[in-house]
mmCIF file of C-alpha atoms and ligand atoms in Angstrom:
data_model
loop_
_atom_site.group_PDB
_atom_site.id
_atom_site.type_symbol
_atom_site.label_atom_id
_atom_site.label_comp_id
_atom_site.label_asym_id
_atom_site.label_seq_id
_atom_site.Cartn_x
_atom_site.Cartn_y
_atom_site.Cartn_z
ATOM 1 C CA MET L 435 89.227 50.416 110.662
ATOM 2 C CA GLU L 436 89.028 51.725 107.286
ATOM 3 C CA SER L 437 86.360 54.338 107.820
ATOM 4 C CA LEU L 438 88.718 55.797 110.599
ATOM 5 C CA GLN L 439 91.536 55.875 108.001
ATOM 6 C CA SER L 440 89.453 57.894 105.638
ATOM 7 C CA GLU L 441 88.174 60.086 108.408
ATOM 8 C CA ARG L 442 91.714 60.915 109.578
ATOM 9 C CA GLU L 443 92.628 61.947 106.056
ATOM 10 C CA GLU L 444 89.799 64.099 105.617
ATOM 11 C CA TRP L 445 90.530 66.165 108.985
ATOM 12 C CA LEU L 446 93.985 66.580 108.318
ATOM 13 C CA ARG L 447 93.244 67.778 104.676
ATOM 14 C CA GLN L 448 90.906 70.275 106.502
ATOM 15 C CA ILE L 449 93.178 71.482 108.902
ATOM 16 C CA GLU L 450 95.970 71.799 106.383
ATOM 17 C CA ALA L 451 93.876 73.823 104.200
ATOM 18 C CA ALA L 452 92.304 76.310 106.947
ATOM 19 C CA ALA L 453 92.895 79.787 105.805
ATOM 20 C CA GLY L 454 92.686 81.578 109.280
ATOM 21 C CA LEU L 455 92.612 80.821 112.856
ATOM 22 C CA ASP L 456 88.545 81.520 112.743
ATOM 23 C CA ALA L 457 88.581 78.574 110.032
ATOM 24 C CA LEU L 458 90.671 76.530 112.191
ATOM 25 C CA GLU L 459 88.365 76.940 115.061
ATOM 26 C CA GLN L 460 85.375 76.136 113.284
ATOM 27 C CA ILE L 461 86.911 72.928 112.511
ATOM 28 C CA ARG L 462 88.328 72.120 115.899
ATOM 29 C CA VAL L 463 84.441 72.450 116.943
ATOM 30 C CA ALA L 464 83.166 70.160 114.308
ATOM 31 C CA ALA L 465 85.568 67.529 115.307
ATOM 32 C CA LEU L 466 86.167 67.979 119.067
ATOM 33 C CA GLY L 467 83.371 70.099 120.193
ATOM 34 C CA ARG L 468 80.729 68.877 122.530
ATOM 35 C CA ASN L 469 78.547 67.821 119.355
ATOM 36 C CA GLY L 470 81.614 66.942 117.320
ATOM 37 C CA GLN L 471 81.991 63.953 115.357
ATOM 38 C CA VAL L 472 85.077 62.723 116.728
ATOM 39 C CA THR L 473 83.393 63.162 120.243
ATOM 40 C CA GLY L 474 80.613 61.360 118.928
ATOM 41 C CA LEU L 475 82.811 58.204 117.984
ATOM 42 C CA LEU L 476 83.968 58.503 121.445
ATOM 43 C CA LYS L 477 80.543 58.437 122.939
ATOM 44 C CA GLY L 478 79.452 55.585 120.733
ATOM 45 C CA LEU L 479 82.188 53.348 122.089
ATOM 46 C CA GLY L 480 79.835 52.272 124.911
ATOM 47 C CA SER L 481 77.250 50.661 123.112
ATOM 48 C CA LEU L 482 80.029 48.392 121.347
ATOM 49 C CA PRO L 483 80.858 44.592 122.360
ATOM 50 C CA PRO L 484 83.681 44.496 125.026
ATOM 51 C CA GLU L 485 85.994 42.711 122.674
ATOM 52 C CA GLU L 486 85.632 45.553 119.874
ATOM 53 C CA ARG L 487 85.391 48.272 122.246
ATOM 54 C CA LYS L 488 89.211 47.944 123.121
ATOM 55 C CA SER L 489 90.719 48.194 119.721
ATOM 56 C CA ARG L 490 88.022 50.867 118.409
ATOM 57 C CA GLY L 491 88.622 52.770 121.446
ATOM 58 C CA ALA L 492 92.552 52.962 120.795
ATOM 59 C CA ALA L 493 91.774 53.677 117.408
ATOM 60 C CA VAL L 494 89.302 56.511 117.890
ATOM 61 C CA ASN L 495 91.614 58.047 120.727
ATOM 62 C CA ARG L 496 94.380 57.906 118.588
ATOM 63 C CA LEU L 497 92.708 59.786 115.796
ATOM 64 C CA LYS L 498 91.741 62.420 118.474
ATOM 65 C CA GLU L 499 95.215 62.824 119.638
ATOM 66 C CA GLU L 500 96.319 63.222 115.898
ATOM 67 C CA ILE L 501 93.605 65.755 115.231
ATOM 68 C CA GLU L 502 94.603 68.008 118.399
ATOM 69 C CA ALA L 503 98.358 67.748 117.371
ATOM 70 C CA ALA L 504 97.375 68.974 113.661
ATOM 71 C CA LEU L 505 95.295 71.622 115.184
ATOM 72 C CA GLY L 506 98.058 72.766 117.789
ATOM 73 C CA ALA L 507 100.596 72.814 114.586
ATOM 74 C CA ALA L 508 98.421 74.564 112.263
ATOM 75 C CA LYS L 509 97.490 77.353 114.966
ATOM 76 C CA ASP L 510 101.170 77.984 115.382
ATOM 77 C CA ARG L 511 101.767 78.427 111.792
ATOM 78 C CA LEU L 512 98.756 80.741 111.277
ATOM 79 C CA GLU L 513 99.621 82.956 114.181
ATOM 80 C CA ARG L 514 103.418 83.289 113.246
ATOM 81 C CA ALA L 515 102.017 84.161 109.330
ATOM 82 C CA ALA L 516 99.796 86.631 110.815
ATOM 83 C CA LEU L 517 102.926 88.237 112.997
ATOM 84 C CA ASP L 518 104.966 88.468 109.939
ATOM 85 C CA GLN L 519 102.510 90.093 107.832
ATOM 86 C CA ARG L 520 101.787 93.054 110.496
ATOM 87 C CA LEU L 521 105.681 93.219 110.754
ATOM 88 C CA ALA L 522 106.041 93.844 106.944
ATOM 89 C CA GLN L 523 102.747 96.370 106.945
ATOM 90 C CA GLU L 524 103.658 98.266 110.182
ATOM 91 C CA ARG L 525 107.443 98.717 109.546
ATOM 92 C CA ILE L 526 109.020 101.964 110.052
ATOM 93 C CA ASP L 527 112.386 102.916 109.091
ATOM 94 C CA VAL L 528 113.707 105.162 111.875
ATOM 95 C CA THR L 529 116.661 105.876 110.205
ATOM 96 C CA LEU L 530 115.469 107.308 107.226
ATOM 97 C CA PRO L 531 116.729 111.078 106.673
ATOM 98 C CA VAL L 532 114.251 113.786 106.452
ATOM 99 C CA LYS L 533 113.082 114.717 102.673
ATOM 100 C CA ALA L 534 115.528 117.223 101.809
ATOM 101 C CA GLU L 535 112.935 119.017 99.643
ATOM 102 C CA SER L 536 110.302 119.249 102.247
ATOM 103 C CA ASP L 537 108.854 122.499 102.042
ATOM 104 C CA GLY L 538 107.508 122.698 105.824
ATOM 105 C CA ARG L 539 109.303 124.939 108.329
ATOM 106 C CA ILE L 540 108.889 125.632 111.875
ATOM 107 C CA HIS L 541 108.124 129.588 112.545
ATOM 108 C CA PRO L 542 110.928 130.902 114.667
ATOM 109 C CA ILE L 543 108.240 131.767 117.384
ATOM 110 C CA SER L 544 107.466 128.181 117.809
ATOM 111 C CA GLN L 545 111.059 127.239 117.687
ATOM 112 C CA THR L 546 111.480 129.668 120.395
ATOM 113 C CA ILE L 547 109.003 128.341 122.672
ATOM 114 C CA ASP L 548 110.020 124.824 122.082
ATOM 115 C CA GLU L 549 113.399 125.770 123.181
ATOM 116 C CA LEU L 550 112.332 127.601 126.418
ATOM 117 C CA ILE L 551 110.502 124.577 127.429
ATOM 118 C CA ALA L 552 113.071 122.457 126.940
ATOM 119 C CA ILE L 553 115.470 124.527 129.290
ATOM 120 C CA PHE L 554 112.727 124.832 131.809
ATOM 121 C CA GLY L 555 111.537 121.134 131.608
ATOM 122 C CA GLU L 556 114.891 120.071 132.504
ATOM 123 C CA MET L 557 114.651 122.454 135.759
ATOM 124 C CA GLY L 558 111.353 120.701 136.760
ATOM 125 C CA PHE L 559 108.913 123.578 135.243
ATOM 126 C CA THR L 560 105.690 122.402 133.510
ATOM 127 C CA VAL L 561 103.645 124.385 131.116
ATOM 128 C CA ALA L 562 100.464 126.280 131.837
ATOM 129 C CA GLU L 563 98.092 128.172 129.717
ATOM 130 C CA GLY L 564 95.353 130.941 130.138
ATOM 131 C CA PRO L 565 92.908 132.516 128.097
ATOM 132 C CA HIS L 566 93.688 135.537 125.702
ATOM 133 C CA ILE L 567 90.485 137.215 126.622
ATOM 134 C CA GLU L 568 90.859 137.893 129.978
ATOM 135 C CA ASP L 569 88.895 139.506 132.905
ATOM 136 C CA ASP L 570 90.174 142.864 134.192
ATOM 137 C CA PHE L 571 90.528 141.327 137.573
ATOM 138 C CA TYR L 572 93.186 138.733 136.502
ATOM 139 C CA ASN L 573 95.052 141.091 134.105
ATOM 140 C CA PHE L 574 95.228 144.193 136.439
ATOM 141 C CA THR L 575 93.329 143.832 139.695
ATOM 142 C CA ALA L 576 94.796 140.614 141.250
ATOM 143 C CA LEU L 577 98.205 141.685 139.886
ATOM 144 C CA ASN L 578 98.168 144.884 142.301
ATOM 145 C CA ILE L 579 97.909 147.160 139.230
ATOM 146 C CA PRO L 580 96.451 150.348 140.448
ATOM 147 C CA PRO L 581 93.217 151.814 138.536
ATOM 148 C CA GLU L 582 95.704 154.983 137.330
ATOM 149 C CA HIS L 583 98.461 152.778 135.916
ATOM 150 C CA PRO L 584 98.971 153.495 132.233
ATOM 151 C CA ALA L 585 98.610 149.923 131.436
ATOM 152 C CA ARG L 586 94.898 150.414 132.512
ATOM 153 C CA GLN L 587 94.456 153.404 129.847
ATOM 154 C CA GLU L 588 92.587 152.879 126.437
ATOM 155 C CA GLN L 589 95.737 153.584 124.456
ATOM 156 C CA ASP L 590 97.831 150.727 126.107
ATOM 157 C CA THR L 591 95.318 147.896 126.162
ATOM 158 C CA PHE L 592 92.331 146.559 123.934
ATOM 159 C CA TYR L 593 89.251 146.585 125.889
ATOM 160 C CA LEU L 594 86.248 144.353 124.771
ATOM 161 C CA MET L 595 82.796 146.350 124.472
ATOM 162 C CA GLY L 596 81.135 145.709 127.963
ATOM 163 C CA PRO L 597 77.312 145.644 128.548
ATOM 164 C CA GLU L 598 75.897 149.362 128.232
ATOM 165 C CA GLY L 599 76.812 151.733 130.856
ATOM 166 C CA SER L 600 78.621 149.090 132.817
ATOM 167 C CA ARG L 601 81.885 149.891 134.921
ATOM 168 C CA PRO L 602 84.908 150.113 133.100
ATOM 169 C CA GLU L 603 86.251 146.928 135.271
ATOM 170 C CA ALA L 604 83.375 144.840 133.953
ATOM 171 C CA ARG L 605 84.815 144.967 130.466
ATOM 172 C CA LYS L 606 87.071 142.483 129.369
ATOM 173 C CA VAL L 607 90.529 143.114 127.886
ATOM 174 C CA LEU L 608 92.846 141.133 125.328
ATOM 175 C CA ARG L 609 95.533 140.233 128.114
ATOM 176 C CA THR L 610 98.605 142.699 128.015
ATOM 177 C CA HIS L 611 100.937 140.198 129.496
ATOM 178 C CA THR L 612 101.187 136.393 130.363
ATOM 179 C CA SER L 613 101.222 137.561 134.042
ATOM 180 C CA PRO L 614 97.196 136.827 134.653
ATOM 181 C CA VAL L 615 98.292 132.969 134.539
ATOM 182 C CA GLN L 616 100.053 133.625 137.456
ATOM 183 C CA ILE L 617 96.946 134.205 139.032
ATOM 184 C CA ARG L 618 94.570 131.442 137.471
ATOM 185 C CA THR L 619 97.446 128.992 138.433
ATOM 186 C CA MET L 620 97.800 130.131 142.121
ATOM 187 C CA GLN L 621 93.971 129.907 142.332
ATOM 188 C CA ALA L 622 93.958 126.455 140.784
ATOM 189 C CA GLN L 623 96.513 124.531 142.444
ATOM 190 C CA LYS L 624 98.512 124.565 145.817
ATOM 191 C CA PRO L 625 102.310 125.184 145.923
ATOM 192 C CA PRO L 626 104.867 123.734 145.657
ATOM 193 C CA ILE L 627 104.270 125.690 141.907
ATOM 194 C CA ARG L 628 107.006 125.664 139.093
ATOM 195 C CA ILE L 629 105.121 126.645 135.778
ATOM 196 C CA ILE L 630 106.046 128.590 132.481
ATOM 197 C CA VAL L 631 103.604 130.027 130.330
ATOM 198 C CA PRO L 632 104.265 130.837 126.984
ATOM 199 C CA GLY L 633 101.647 132.504 124.833
ATOM 200 C CA ARG L 634 100.122 135.384 122.915
ATOM 201 C CA THR L 635 99.795 138.806 124.393
ATOM 202 C CA PHE L 636 98.201 142.221 122.836
ATOM 203 C CA ARG L 637 99.145 145.725 123.162
ATOM 204 C CA SER L 638 97.596 148.807 121.468
ATOM 205 C CA ASP L 639 101.104 149.261 119.837
ATOM 206 C CA HIS L 640 102.371 149.341 116.205
ATOM 207 C CA ASP L 641 105.535 150.317 114.758
ATOM 208 C CA ALA L 642 109.099 148.727 113.894
ATOM 209 C CA THR L 643 109.807 147.580 117.154
ATOM 210 C CA HIS L 644 106.100 146.918 118.538
ATOM 211 C CA SER L 645 103.454 144.510 117.301
ATOM 212 C CA PRO L 646 99.956 144.701 118.538
ATOM 213 C CA MET L 647 100.243 140.938 118.913
ATOM 214 C CA PHE L 648 103.326 139.306 120.276
ATOM 215 C CA HIS L 649 104.259 136.427 122.651
ATOM 216 C CA GLN L 650 105.660 136.135 126.391
ATOM 217 C CA VAL L 651 106.602 133.694 128.274
ATOM 218 C CA GLU L 652 106.024 134.001 131.929
ATOM 219 C CA GLY L 653 107.456 132.043 134.932
ATOM 220 C CA LEU L 654 106.383 131.423 138.439
ATOM 221 C CA VAL L 655 107.816 129.455 141.145
ATOM 222 C CA ILE L 656 106.198 129.378 144.796
ATOM 223 C CA ASP L 657 107.195 127.325 147.770
ATOM 224 C CA LYS L 658 108.097 127.669 151.432
ATOM 225 C CA HIS L 659 111.707 128.985 150.941
ATOM 226 C CA ILE L 660 112.147 130.479 147.710
ATOM 227 C CA HIS L 661 114.234 133.727 147.811
ATOM 228 C CA MET L 662 116.230 136.219 145.536
ATOM 229 C CA GLY L 663 118.802 133.708 145.124
ATOM 230 C CA HIS L 664 116.772 131.143 143.437
ATOM 231 C CA LEU L 665 115.470 133.940 141.127
ATOM 232 C CA LYS L 666 118.944 134.719 140.286
ATOM 233 C CA GLY L 667 120.221 131.379 139.716
ATOM 234 C CA CYS L 668 117.427 130.224 137.619
ATOM 235 C CA LEU L 669 117.357 133.144 135.304
ATOM 236 C CA ILE L 670 121.050 133.275 134.852
ATOM 237 C CA GLU L 671 120.924 129.335 133.694
ATOM 238 C CA LEU L 672 117.946 130.277 131.435
ATOM 239 C CA CYS L 673 120.070 133.258 129.408
ATOM 240 C CA ARG L 674 123.112 131.054 129.150
ATOM 241 C CA ALA L 675 121.179 127.831 128.209
ATOM 242 C CA PHE L 676 119.041 129.876 125.627
ATOM 243 C CA PHE L 677 122.001 132.003 124.174
ATOM 244 C CA ASP L 678 124.132 128.773 124.470
ATOM 245 C CA ILE L 679 127.010 130.974 125.830
ATOM 246 C CA ASP L 680 128.505 129.412 129.184
ATOM 247 C CA ASP L 681 130.089 132.435 130.550
ATOM 248 C CA LEU L 682 127.521 134.779 129.318
ATOM 249 C CA PRO L 683 127.356 138.113 131.445
ATOM 250 C CA VAL L 684 123.934 138.579 133.266
ATOM 251 C CA ARG L 685 123.331 141.537 135.319
ATOM 252 C CA PHE L 686 120.217 142.170 137.681
ATOM 253 C CA ARG L 687 119.047 145.919 137.962
ATOM 254 C CA PRO L 688 116.580 147.256 140.190
ATOM 255 C CA SER L 689 113.163 147.989 138.688
ATOM 256 C CA TYR L 690 109.639 148.192 139.508
ATOM 257 C CA PHE L 691 106.425 146.254 138.616
ATOM 258 C CA PRO L 692 103.299 146.495 140.735
ATOM 259 C CA PHE L 693 103.156 142.747 141.290
ATOM 260 C CA THR L 694 106.736 142.112 142.438
ATOM 261 C CA GLU L 695 108.668 143.531 145.355
ATOM 262 C CA PRO L 696 111.470 143.737 145.179
ATOM 263 C CA SER L 697 111.608 143.821 141.077
ATOM 264 C CA ALA L 698 114.746 143.363 138.722
ATOM 265 C CA GLU L 699 115.241 143.919 135.183
ATOM 266 C CA VAL L 700 117.763 141.335 133.594
ATOM 267 C CA ASP L 701 120.294 142.331 131.216
ATOM 268 C CA ILE L 702 122.826 140.317 129.166
ATOM 269 C CA GLY L 703 126.412 141.435 128.046
ATOM 270 C CA CYS L 704 126.947 142.278 124.506
ATOM 271 C CA SER L 705 129.036 144.530 122.094
ATOM 272 C CA ARG L 706 127.885 147.172 119.781
ATOM 273 C CA GLU L 707 131.263 147.866 118.196
ATOM 274 C CA GLY L 708 131.079 148.533 114.384
ATOM 275 C CA GLY L 709 127.570 148.652 114.234
ATOM 276 C CA GLY L 710 127.130 144.966 114.689
ATOM 277 C CA LEU L 711 125.434 143.298 117.919
ATOM 278 C CA LYS L 712 127.326 140.633 119.320
ATOM 279 C CA ILE L 713 125.837 138.753 122.580
ATOM 280 C CA GLY L 714 128.073 137.518 125.096
ATOM 281 C CA ALA L 715 131.141 140.037 124.376
ATOM 282 C CA GLY L 716 131.909 143.471 125.018
ATOM 283 C CA ALA L 717 130.930 146.174 127.762
ATOM 284 C CA ASP L 718 127.398 146.995 126.943
ATOM 285 C CA TRP L 719 124.147 145.567 128.296
ATOM 286 C CA LEU L 720 120.944 144.588 126.488
ATOM 287 C CA GLU L 721 117.780 144.327 128.726
ATOM 288 C CA ILE L 722 115.949 140.979 127.940
ATOM 289 C CA LEU L 723 113.453 140.149 130.892
ATOM 290 C CA GLY L 724 111.624 141.786 133.884
ATOM 291 C CA SER L 725 111.389 139.763 137.262
ATOM 292 C CA GLY L 726 110.926 139.830 140.961
ATOM 293 C CA MET L 727 109.776 138.619 144.135
ATOM 294 C CA VAL L 728 106.165 137.812 143.985
ATOM 295 C CA HIS L 729 104.278 140.607 145.949
ATOM 296 C CA PRO L 730 102.671 139.586 149.348
ATOM 297 C CA LYS L 731 99.437 141.234 148.376
ATOM 298 C CA VAL L 732 99.219 138.986 144.950
ATOM 299 C CA LEU L 733 99.981 135.880 146.961
ATOM 300 C CA ALA L 734 97.054 137.132 149.252
ATOM 301 C CA ASN L 735 94.811 137.965 146.507
ATOM 302 C CA CYS L 736 95.181 133.948 145.400
ATOM 303 C CA GLY L 737 94.388 132.790 148.876
ATOM 304 C CA VAL L 738 98.176 131.700 149.387
ATOM 305 C CA ASP L 739 99.540 132.690 152.647
ATOM 306 C CA PRO L 740 102.447 135.083 152.375
ATOM 307 C CA ALA L 741 103.627 134.351 155.913
ATOM 308 C CA GLU L 742 104.281 130.769 154.899
ATOM 309 C CA TYR L 743 104.890 131.120 151.105
ATOM 310 C CA GLN L 744 106.866 133.236 148.855
ATOM 311 C CA GLY L 745 108.200 133.097 145.267
ATOM 312 C CA PHE L 746 109.628 134.560 142.178
ATOM 313 C CA ALA L 747 108.117 135.220 138.857
ATOM 314 C CA PHE L 748 109.501 136.688 135.496
ATOM 315 C CA GLY L 749 108.152 137.791 132.043
ATOM 316 C CA MET L 750 110.069 137.878 129.017
ATOM 317 C CA GLY L 751 109.159 138.703 125.113
ATOM 318 C CA ILE L 752 109.436 135.876 122.793
ATOM 319 C CA GLU L 753 110.230 138.006 119.590
ATOM 320 C CA ARG L 754 112.887 139.701 121.198
ATOM 321 C CA ILE L 755 115.070 137.156 122.337
ATOM 322 C CA ALA L 756 114.402 135.371 119.027
ATOM 323 C CA MET L 757 115.512 138.001 117.025
ATOM 324 C CA LEU L 758 118.491 138.303 119.267
ATOM 325 C CA LYS L 759 119.502 134.681 118.821
ATOM 326 C CA TYR L 760 118.648 134.341 115.155
ATOM 327 C CA GLY L 761 119.444 137.635 113.938
ATOM 328 C CA ILE L 762 115.962 138.500 112.686
ATOM 329 C CA PRO L 763 116.358 142.232 112.301
ATOM 330 C CA ASP L 764 112.899 143.399 111.865
ATOM 331 C CA LEU L 765 109.815 142.438 114.407
ATOM 332 C CA ARG L 766 107.113 143.190 111.542
ATOM 333 C CA THR L 767 108.411 140.257 109.255
ATOM 334 C CA PHE L 768 107.473 137.493 112.122
ATOM 335 C CA TYR L 769 103.943 137.934 110.870
ATOM 336 C CA GLU L 770 103.800 138.657 107.198
ATOM 337 C CA SER L 771 103.681 135.264 106.153
ATOM 338 C CA ASP L 772 106.258 135.629 103.473
ATOM 339 C CA LEU L 773 107.363 132.031 102.681
ATOM 340 C CA ARG L 774 110.530 133.376 101.470
ATOM 341 C CA TRP L 775 111.335 134.890 105.114
ATOM 342 C CA LEU L 776 110.126 131.416 106.382
ATOM 343 C CA ARG L 777 112.347 129.579 104.418
ATOM 344 C CA HIS L 778 115.401 131.594 105.388
ATOM 345 C CA TYR L 779 114.512 131.994 109.267
ATOM 346 C CA GLY L 780 112.479 128.938 109.757
ATOM 347 C CA PHE L 781 113.426 125.372 111.166
ATOM 348 C CA ALA L 782 113.366 121.944 109.491
ATOM 349 C CA ALA L 783 110.988 119.434 111.279
ATOM 350 C CA LEU L 784 113.530 117.595 112.930
ATOM 351 C CA ASP L 785 115.865 120.444 114.238
ATOM 352 C CA GLN L 786 114.877 119.200 117.795
ATOM 353 C CA PRO L 787 115.759 121.700 120.535
ATOM 354 C CA SER L 788 118.122 120.114 122.696
ATOM 355 C CA LEU L 789 120.080 121.361 125.875
ATOM 356 C CA ILE L 790 123.231 120.374 124.719
ATOM 357 C CA THR L 791 123.741 122.140 121.413
ATOM 358 C CA GLY L 792 121.060 124.793 121.641
ATOM 359 C CA ALA L 793 118.865 124.809 118.660
ATOM 360 C CA ARG L 794 120.808 122.791 116.003
HETATM 361 N N1 LIG K 1991 104.372 141.103 132.911
HETATM 362 C C1 LIG K 1991 105.349 142.105 133.056
HETATM 363 C C2 LIG K 1991 105.504 142.893 131.671
HETATM 364 O O1 LIG K 1991 104.750 142.356 130.736
HETATM 365 C C3 LIG K 1991 106.990 141.210 133.039
HETATM 366 C C4 LIG K 1991 106.998 140.490 134.445
HETATM 367 C C5 LIG K 1991 106.254 139.487 134.733
HETATM 368 C C6 LIG K 1991 107.673 141.197 135.412
HETATM 369 C C7 LIG K 1991 106.751 138.647 135.851
HETATM 370 C C8 LIG K 1991 107.814 140.673 136.662
HETATM 371 C C9 LIG K 1991 107.502 139.437 136.845
HETATM 372 O O2 LIG K 1991 106.267 143.552 131.294
#
């Protein structure tokens, strides 16, 4: 009996002292495992004379149960301690305010793109992308842009060097608009399609209102029953949500693009009285985007049957709408990387675009 008493104390002391779950498991194996000491005591019972076996058996079983209970309690305690430690280490205070003195600023172009994604995301659009260096086919030919079109001239488009003596169409271009992503998307996926494409575009132009690199956002919707009414509804909603003016006047003016038919340019109402520009009031109009129903030839160029599907597309300059919304007077300042400018016109990191309040 006495020997069991000292064993009991020794096991309970070890269990109490175990520093972690691994150490505890080692103790369990040493006591109760197949070759464990307590298991050995149980095995040894069979060789005892019957009168001793009964009381000794009861004592060994009691010891086994006590060790099991102590192991269980220690396991709970160690697991809880491990969880407490993790909770203490991984604590994140989501209510902490942004550091006021933080220097980081979101560039107005990035902010504007985020706002557009939020607005179109709500309407069920996803974001698509394409390469900046584009094939002539995607930038021009597939979009039904004829060889004599001015965009194809050297003075408007950046051409990359082609192989010696190659045909002009074999040369790559810096994409002049985001419209080639219409073609890439229609080739890659079946309708229904509902995408916007924010991204960089390039034209050989440089003055106060033109930069050789600028940004556009393209939109494309293709399905069986899409008509001009969807185009109008979608773009009116876009203009009003972006400028955060519920009754912003929006006007559709007939226009021409080789890849849409019919085509329309979209104007928003403004006033220029007293030299200042005010959006949403007055009798003047300001052009902000191009749009139209996707030309049947463009659908056919992408393997989409124009007898079954139709849709609309639009393209808009991002700098232009950012300048209008945030009162930025000069296009060139977007790319001067002047920190004073960015501190003034940029956005704090947590100025999340939301549909309810516009940007702020
Ligand atoms: N790609 C045209 C441009 O750059 C804009 C546009 C896109 C017009 C889609 C109609 C449809 O001017």
